[in-house]
Amino acid sequence: MTSSASNLSQRYPAKRVFITGAASGLGLACAEILAREGWQLILTDVDAARLDLVANSFSRDGARVIAAVCDVR
């Protein structure tokens, strides 16, 4: 476990996270790390097709995921 993920897990033992921009870039990278650590993910992005691919991939790997198209601009 990375030290950052470990610190987050200690600070937030319920391990639930809401990530914007989760279909690519930094949002996706954060989601990948936290999914590996057993976090429950709420993922949002403006790209519905890409978000669906990402959410399905995490779900197949055993992560608990809710995905919603959202524009936070």
XYZ file of C-alpha atoms in Angstrom:
73
model
C 0.000 0.000 0.000
C 1.327 3.421 -0.843
C 1.913 5.704 2.110
C -0.569 8.276 0.751
C -3.312 5.672 0.336
C -2.486 4.294 3.778
C -2.799 7.746 5.334
C -6.147 8.276 3.615
C -7.408 4.877 4.754
C -6.507 5.708 8.345
C -8.107 9.130 8.177
C -11.250 7.903 6.374
C -11.868 4.334 7.569
C -15.219 4.090 5.721
C -13.130 4.272 2.516
C -15.628 6.118 0.301
C -14.582 8.653 -2.322
C -16.222 10.965 -4.889
C -13.925 11.633 -7.867
C -14.596 14.142 -10.643
C -12.859 13.751 -13.993
C -12.535 10.032 -13.286
C -12.489 8.840 -16.908
C -8.965 10.104 -17.640
C -5.878 11.833 -16.303
C -5.381 12.491 -12.627
C -8.941 11.516 -11.694
C -8.481 8.101 -13.282
C -5.081 7.639 -11.636
C -6.544 8.410 -8.203
C -9.469 6.058 -8.827
C -7.109 3.239 -9.827
C -5.042 3.589 -6.650
C -8.046 3.780 -4.351
C -9.861 0.915 -6.100
C -6.830 -1.295 -5.484
C -7.015 -0.339 -1.807
C -10.670 -1.383 -1.520
C -12.335 2.014 -1.538
C -15.952 2.460 -2.640
C -15.887 4.758 -5.674
C -18.345 7.364 -6.913
C -16.952 8.371 -10.298
C -18.064 11.312 -12.430
C -16.992 12.685 -15.797
C -18.474 14.540 -18.784
C -17.461 11.743 -21.189
C -20.247 9.188 -20.692
C -18.774 6.497 -22.946
C -15.312 6.611 -21.383
C -16.749 6.774 -17.867
C -18.820 3.671 -18.568
C -15.710 1.791 -19.739
C -13.760 2.818 -16.648
C -16.583 1.954 -14.232
C -17.148 -1.443 -15.854
C -13.435 -2.200 -15.700
C -13.272 -1.413 -11.980
C -16.435 -3.423 -11.323
C -15.019 -6.463 -13.137
C -11.958 -6.205 -10.894
C -14.192 -6.315 -7.806
C -14.457 -2.626 -6.884
C -17.747 -1.147 -5.697
C -18.521 1.638 -8.165
C -21.248 4.166 -8.860
C -20.756 6.219 -12.026
C -22.625 9.353 -13.084
C -22.170 11.754 -15.958
C -21.510 15.153 -14.437
C -20.039 18.488 -15.520
C -18.653 20.396 -12.531
C -17.540 23.458 -14.479
